[in-house]
Amino acid sequence: MKKKTDHNKNNTKKTIMIIAAAVLLLAAVVMLTLFLSGAFQKGQTDDKKEDHKGVVGVISDDWDPGVEEPTDSQQRGGTKIPGYSSAEMNAGDKSLVIRIGNPKDNKVGFFASLVLSDGTVLYESGLLKPGQGLDEVPLNQTLEKGTYDAKVVYQCVLLDGENTPLNAAESGFKLYVN
Amino acid sequence: MKAKKLFTLILAVLMIALSVVSVSAGTLTESNPDGQTEVKAHIGGTTPEPGDVTYIISIPDVVDFGELHQVSENRDVSYKVKLEEVNNLDTDKQQINVYVKDQYATVEGDQEFYIANKADAAKKFSYSVYDVPAAEIDDDKTSLSQNTMTQAAGYYLTGFTTQGEELNGNLRFDQTQLMGYNLAEIVGDYSGYMIFFSIIEDQ
């Protein structure tokens, strides 16, 4: 009888030890995963942290507006603003394919936002320096099927470290949601 | 039996751990908020797809009236808006219209163009925007804000159909409006911002 009791005690001890080991293993895996994830994300963002602070979306440094830009000899001053005829997406999409960016010949910075005619802001960028832009932007909300009047607002700023405002431009277009 | 229990326990732990890894791998970051890393390719010179840049206009980034004085003279500053590039615009039916307004102008409210004191925005003075150069402004020529702004986009400025087209306009500050003030009260730096709205519309 005593032997059986000792045997049960041993089993209980083993079970507790196994559970403790399992909990420790789980904790170790979670900690390792979080550490690796954090380190990876830090490595991804540190390079352009200063330029892209607060920016969402995939920004490329060699953004191409897709139309031929004037050469230096053709330039006669002014800030170049991209314009659009339309954009298209499906109801429920969380991103929109649209080329939003700052042509590389400009001397000023842009803060770009995608806005519906009723004032709904679908996307806001951080500072876009000349040559920086996006080909697809994430949306703050999904849209229902229909045709919307939309615009990309380009707020021009001086690249003086303080983002001193300059004149602004708005490019209007039809947004078709299928 | 013990081995079976141990195996079941370890399997459960591994499955929980894997699910944690999976959630973590899907965590969105500032640099990749939607998990989308693909940059779409573009082939130039073809019919624009929805979302492509169809045209590029240039606008004045800043207009500087320089130093203003209490004199009975106008201060004129030229500006230019130009259609730099355009791709596949149906010029028989469409044009790129450009509108302009003050940053604070509304259809229902104040529609003037202003420069305001940077330290005290309540101190502000109006200026006029013309769609022609200073040399073409005569007594019959009205400034944009002498009309009624009926669209939120602003006052109609011009319509472009051909690459290279440009509008040369003039901004006029009437310095006589400063003469009724104590100069000490109004000195300082002034600034104002215009908003240029462009859109493809039917002719």
Tab-separated table of N, CA, C and O in Angstrom, chain B residues 19-91:
chain	number	residue	atom	x	y	z
B	19	SER	N	1.344	28.643	-33.338
B	19	SER	CA	0.293	29.637	-33.577
B	19	SER	C	0.767	31.021	-33.173
B	19	SER	O	0.448	32.008	-33.800
B	20	VAL	N	1.579	31.102	-32.107
B	20	VAL	CA	2.139	32.398	-31.689
B	20	VAL	C	3.055	32.934	-32.775
B	20	VAL	O	3.010	34.101	-33.128
B	21	VAL	N	3.914	32.054	-33.333
B	21	VAL	CA	4.816	32.473	-34.399
B	21	VAL	C	4.021	32.990	-35.586
B	21	VAL	O	4.332	34.007	-36.183
B	22	SER	N	2.931	32.311	-35.936
B	22	SER	CA	2.133	32.693	-37.085
B	22	SER	C	1.524	34.073	-36.908
B	22	SER	O	1.575	34.904	-37.796
B	23	VAL	N	0.969	34.350	-35.753
B	23	VAL	CA	0.386	35.661	-35.487
B	23	VAL	C	1.448	36.733	-35.547
B	23	VAL	O	1.276	37.784	-36.132
B	24	SER	N	2.596	36.428	-34.961
B	24	SER	CA	3.674	37.403	-34.944
B	24	SER	C	4.162	37.711	-36.349
B	24	SER	O	4.415	38.843	-36.703
B	25	ALA	N	4.255	36.675	-37.184
B	25	ALA	CA	4.726	36.895	-38.550
B	25	ALA	C	3.770	37.779	-39.322
B	25	ALA	O	4.153	38.443	-40.265
B	26	GLY	N	2.494	37.794	-38.919
B	26	GLY	CA	1.517	38.615	-39.615
B	26	GLY	C	1.374	40.008	-39.036
B	26	GLY	O	0.567	40.778	-39.491
B	27	THR	N	2.153	40.310	-38.004
B	27	THR	CA	2.060	41.623	-37.389
B	27	THR	C	2.420	42.705	-38.388
B	27	THR	O	3.403	42.612	-39.108
B	28	LEU	N	1.605	43.748	-38.455
B	28	LEU	CA	1.865	44.819	-39.403
B	28	LEU	C	2.850	45.808	-38.807
B	28	LEU	O	2.821	46.088	-37.616
B	29	THR	N	3.720	46.321	-39.640
B	29	THR	CA	4.715	47.281	-39.171
B	29	THR	C	4.483	48.619	-39.830
B	29	THR	O	3.737	48.729	-40.801
B	30	GLU	N	5.155	49.640	-39.308
B	30	GLU	CA	5.004	50.980	-39.879
B	30	GLU	C	5.471	51.014	-41.331
B	30	GLU	O	4.908	51.686	-42.165
B	31	SER	N	6.523	50.229	-41.601
B	31	SER	CA	7.053	50.274	-42.959
B	31	SER	C	6.290	49.362	-43.898
B	31	SER	O	6.445	49.437	-45.090
B	32	ASN	N	5.465	48.508	-43.339
B	32	ASN	CA	4.738	47.571	-44.182
B	32	ASN	C	3.372	47.337	-43.577
B	32	ASN	O	3.048	46.238	-43.153
B	33	PRO	N	2.534	48.381	-43.499
B	33	PRO	CA	1.323	48.317	-42.709
B	33	PRO	C	0.263	47.369	-43.245
B	33	PRO	O	-0.563	46.900	-42.498
B	34	ASP	N	0.276	47.088	-44.505
B	34	ASP	CA	-0.770	46.227	-45.032
B	34	ASP	C	-0.223	44.898	-45.503
B	34	ASP	O	-0.926	44.135	-46.142
B	35	GLY	N	1.005	44.640	-45.175
B	35	GLY	CA	1.596	43.388	-45.591
B	35	GLY	C	1.932	43.366	-47.069
B	35	GLY	O	2.377	42.358	-47.587
B	36	GLN	N	1.700	44.449	-47.739
B	36	GLN	CA	1.918	44.516	-49.183
B	36	GLN	C	3.336	44.994	-49.460
B	36	GLN	O	3.705	46.088	-49.057
B	37	THR	N	4.134	44.164	-50.073
B	37	THR	CA	5.501	44.587	-50.350
B	37	THR	C	5.760	44.707	-51.843
B	37	THR	O	6.809	45.135	-52.249
B	38	GLU	N	4.782	44.331	-52.640
B	38	GLU	CA	4.993	44.353	-54.081
B	38	GLU	C	4.884	45.770	-54.621
B	38	GLU	O	3.955	46.498	-54.302
B	39	VAL	N	5.856	46.176	-55.387
B	39	VAL	CA	5.766	47.449	-56.097
B	39	VAL	C	5.376	47.130	-57.522
B	39	VAL	O	6.058	46.399	-58.211
B	40	LYS	N	4.255	47.655	-57.924
B	40	LYS	CA	3.724	47.305	-59.236
B	40	LYS	C	4.629	47.824	-60.356
B	40	LYS	O	5.146	48.921	-60.281
B	41	ALA	N	4.788	47.034	-61.372
B	41	ALA	CA	5.565	47.455	-62.530
B	41	ALA	C	4.716	48.353	-63.412
B	41	ALA	O	3.489	48.313	-63.347
B	42	HIS	N	5.359	49.159	-64.186
B	42	HIS	CA	4.632	50.044	-65.082
B	42	HIS	C	5.337	50.095	-66.417
B	42	HIS	O	6.550	50.218	-66.486
B	43	ILE	N	4.577	49.999	-67.470
B	43	ILE	CA	5.138	50.128	-68.813
B	43	ILE	C	4.713	51.473	-69.365
B	43	ILE	O	3.525	51.747	-69.501
B	44	GLY	N	5.674	52.344	-69.601
B	44	GLY	CA	5.373	53.705	-70.062
B	44	GLY	C	4.943	53.721	-71.507
B	44	GLY	O	5.189	52.788	-72.274
B	45	GLY	N	4.294	54.796	-71.899
B	45	GLY	CA	3.942	55.012	-73.305
B	45	GLY	C	2.696	54.291	-73.750
B	45	GLY	O	2.345	54.319	-74.921
B	46	THR	N	2.013	53.614	-72.847
B	46	THR	CA	0.783	52.930	-73.215
B	46	THR	C	-0.407	53.682	-72.639
B	46	THR	O	-0.252	54.655	-71.922
B	47	THR	N	-1.592	53.213	-72.983
B	47	THR	CA	-2.788	53.837	-72.441
B	47	THR	C	-2.765	53.734	-70.924
B	47	THR	O	-2.545	52.656	-70.382
B	48	PRO	N	-2.981	54.855	-70.223
B	48	PRO	CA	-2.898	54.811	-68.763
B	48	PRO	C	-3.934	53.870	-68.166
B	48	PRO	O	-5.077	53.816	-68.619
B	49	GLU	N	-3.508	53.123	-67.189
B	49	GLU	CA	-4.417	52.278	-66.421
B	49	GLU	C	-5.013	53.130	-65.309
B	49	GLU	O	-4.459	54.163	-64.942
B	50	PRO	N	-6.157	52.719	-64.759
B	50	PRO	CA	-6.677	53.446	-63.596
B	50	PRO	C	-5.621	53.537	-62.497
B	50	PRO	O	-4.958	52.554	-62.196
B	51	GLY	N	-5.472	54.731	-61.951
B	51	GLY	CA	-4.475	54.937	-60.906
B	51	GLY	C	-3.142	55.437	-61.419
B	51	GLY	O	-2.285	55.844	-60.647
B	52	ASP	N	-2.958	55.380	-62.749
B	52	ASP	CA	-1.722	55.914	-63.325
B	52	ASP	C	-1.757	57.435	-63.354
B	52	ASP	O	-2.830	58.049	-63.380
B	53	VAL	N	-0.572	58.023	-63.400
B	53	VAL	CA	-0.481	59.470	-63.588
B	53	VAL	C	-0.795	59.764	-65.058
B	53	VAL	O	-0.167	59.214	-65.958
B	54	THR	N	-1.789	60.606	-65.283
B	54	THR	CA	-2.215	60.916	-66.652
B	54	THR	C	-1.584	62.210	-67.154
B	54	THR	O	-1.373	62.385	-68.345
B	55	TYR	N	-1.318	63.119	-66.230
B	55	TYR	CA	-0.714	64.395	-66.623
B	55	TYR	C	0.076	64.973	-65.457
B	55	TYR	O	-0.070	64.535	-64.307
B	56	ILE	N	0.930	65.929	-65.774
B	56	ILE	CA	1.662	66.663	-64.736
B	56	ILE	C	1.524	68.153	-65.032
B	56	ILE	O	1.805	68.591	-66.158
B	57	ILE	N	1.046	68.903	-64.058
B	57	ILE	CA	1.035	70.360	-64.211
B	57	ILE	C	2.068	70.941	-63.253
B	57	ILE	O	2.457	70.299	-62.272
B	58	SER	N	2.517	72.154	-63.559
B	58	SER	CA	3.392	72.833	-62.602
B	58	SER	C	2.675	74.071	-62.080
B	58	SER	O	1.938	74.743	-62.810
B	59	ILE	N	2.882	74.308	-60.806
B	59	ILE	CA	2.259	75.454	-60.135
B	59	ILE	C	3.351	76.253	-59.421
B	59	ILE	O	4.430	75.710	-59.147
B	60	PRO	N	3.095	77.521	-59.109
B	60	PRO	CA	4.081	78.262	-58.316
B	60	PRO	C	4.082	77.728	-56.887
B	60	PRO	O	3.017	77.584	-56.286
B	61	ASP	N	5.263	77.371	-56.366
B	61	ASP	CA	5.279	76.849	-54.990
B	61	ASP	C	5.127	77.972	-53.976
B	61	ASP	O	4.600	77.774	-52.892
B	62	VAL	N	5.599	79.156	-54.360
B	62	VAL	CA	5.482	80.283	-53.447
B	62	VAL	C	5.383	81.564	-54.276
B	62	VAL	O	5.930	81.644	-55.374
B	63	VAL	N	4.634	82.499	-53.772
B	63	VAL	CA	4.559	83.817	-54.424
B	63	VAL	C	4.980	84.843	-53.390
B	63	VAL	O	4.435	84.905	-52.293
B	64	ASP	N	5.977	85.624	-53.736
B	64	ASP	CA	6.561	86.559	-52.768
B	64	ASP	C	6.340	87.996	-53.241
B	64	ASP	O	6.869	88.397	-54.274
B	65	PHE	N	5.579	88.745	-52.478
B	65	PHE	CA	5.354	90.143	-52.826
B	65	PHE	C	6.542	91.028	-52.419
B	65	PHE	O	6.564	92.214	-52.718
B	66	GLY	N	7.478	90.457	-51.696
B	66	GLY	CA	8.630	91.245	-51.243
B	66	GLY	C	8.230	92.207	-50.134
B	66	GLY	O	7.276	91.957	-49.389
B	67	GLU	N	8.944	93.315	-50.048
B	67	GLU	CA	8.667	94.289	-48.989
B	67	GLU	C	7.548	95.222	-49.419
B	67	GLU	O	7.613	95.803	-50.507
B	68	LEU	N	6.578	95.348	-48.573
B	68	LEU	CA	5.423	96.197	-48.887
B	68	LEU	C	5.521	97.510	-48.111
B	68	LEU	O	6.055	97.541	-46.995
B	69	HIS	N	4.994	98.569	-48.712
B	69	HIS	CA	5.102	99.895	-48.098
B	69	HIS	C	3.757	100.603	-48.138
B	69	HIS	O	2.877	100.244	-48.915
B	70	GLN	N	3.657	101.647	-47.324
B	70	GLN	CA	2.430	102.456	-47.317
B	70	GLN	C	2.516	103.497	-48.434
B	70	GLN	O	2.764	104.684	-48.187
B	71	VAL	N	2.323	103.043	-49.610
B	71	VAL	CA	2.358	103.917	-50.793
B	71	VAL	C	1.145	103.590	-51.664
B	71	VAL	O	0.563	102.505	-51.554
B	72	SER	N	0.797	104.524	-52.515
B	72	SER	CA	-0.380	104.310	-53.360
B	72	SER	C	0.009	103.648	-54.679
B	72	SER	O	-0.247	104.183	-55.764
B	73	GLU	N	0.632	102.532	-54.573
B	73	GLU	CA	1.048	101.801	-55.774
B	73	GLU	C	0.687	100.320	-55.614
B	73	GLU	O	0.649	99.802	-54.493
B	74	ASN	N	0.475	99.704	-56.746
B	74	ASN	CA	0.252	98.252	-56.728
B	74	ASN	C	1.595	97.526	-56.732
B	74	ASN	O	2.575	98.011	-57.310
B	75	ARG	N	1.620	96.399	-56.083
B	75	ARG	CA	2.797	95.532	-56.192
B	75	ARG	C	2.360	94.306	-56.994
B	75	ARG	O	1.458	93.570	-56.571
B	76	ASP	N	2.955	94.109	-58.156
B	76	ASP	CA	2.587	93.000	-59.045
B	76	ASP	C	3.629	91.884	-58.995
B	76	ASP	O	4.831	92.156	-58.998
B	77	VAL	N	3.166	90.670	-58.976
B	77	VAL	CA	4.048	89.495	-59.047
B	77	VAL	C	3.443	88.512	-60.053
B	77	VAL	O	2.249	88.195	-59.976
B	78	SER	N	4.261	88.078	-60.986
B	78	SER	CA	3.743	87.146	-61.996
B	78	SER	C	3.784	85.704	-61.470
B	78	SER	O	4.551	85.382	-60.563
B	79	TYR	N	2.938	84.869	-62.049
B	79	TYR	CA	2.975	83.442	-61.734
B	79	TYR	C	2.633	82.660	-62.984
B	79	TYR	O	2.091	83.222	-63.961
B	80	LYS	N	2.945	81.392	-62.971
B	80	LYS	CA	2.696	80.557	-64.150
B	80	LYS	C	2.148	79.191	-63.753
B	80	LYS	O	2.599	78.588	-62.778
B	81	VAL	N	1.166	78.728	-64.523
B	81	VAL	CA	0.680	77.355	-64.396
B	81	VAL	C	0.847	76.706	-65.768
B	81	VAL	O	0.468	77.314	-66.782
B	82	LYS	N	1.429	75.526	-65.804
B	82	LYS	CA	1.772	74.923	-67.107
B	82	LYS	C	1.417	73.436	-67.127
B	82	LYS	O	1.562	72.746	-66.118
B	83	LEU	N	0.945	72.989	-68.291
B	83	LEU	CA	0.749	71.552	-68.489
B	83	LEU	C	2.078	70.977	-68.966
B	83	LEU	O	2.455	71.132	-70.128
B	84	GLU	N	2.791	70.336	-68.065
B	84	GLU	CA	4.137	69.852	-68.379
B	84	GLU	C	4.106	68.586	-69.230
B	84	GLU	O	4.855	68.445	-70.180
B	85	GLU	N	3.235	67.658	-68.842
B	85	GLU	CA	3.147	66.378	-69.548
B	85	GLU	C	1.701	65.906	-69.555
B	85	GLU	O	0.945	66.158	-68.610
B	86	VAL	N	1.325	65.226	-70.625
B	86	VAL	CA	-0.015	64.641	-70.663
B	86	VAL	C	0.035	63.367	-71.487
B	86	VAL	O	0.795	63.272	-72.452
B	87	ASN	N	-0.747	62.384	-71.077
B	87	ASN	CA	-0.710	61.076	-71.711
B	87	ASN	C	-2.125	60.626	-72.056
B	87	ASN	O	-2.954	60.441	-71.176
B	88	ASN	N	-2.380	60.496	-73.360
B	88	ASN	CA	-3.648	59.939	-73.851
B	88	ASN	C	-4.900	60.702	-73.412
B	88	ASN	O	-5.881	60.096	-72.990
B	89	LEU	N	-4.852	62.021	-73.515
B	89	LEU	CA	-6.041	62.823	-73.259
B	89	LEU	C	-6.834	62.933	-74.564
B	89	LEU	O	-6.254	63.215	-75.611
B	90	ASP	N	-8.132	62.677	-74.496
B	90	ASP	CA	-8.987	62.801	-75.682
B	90	ASP	C	-9.280	64.292	-75.887
B	90	ASP	O	-10.272	64.814	-75.389
B	91	THR	N	-8.403	64.951	-76.634
B	91	THR	CA	-8.470	66.420	-76.725
B	91	THR	C	-9.681	66.924	-77.509
B	91	THR	O	-9.973	68.111	-77.490
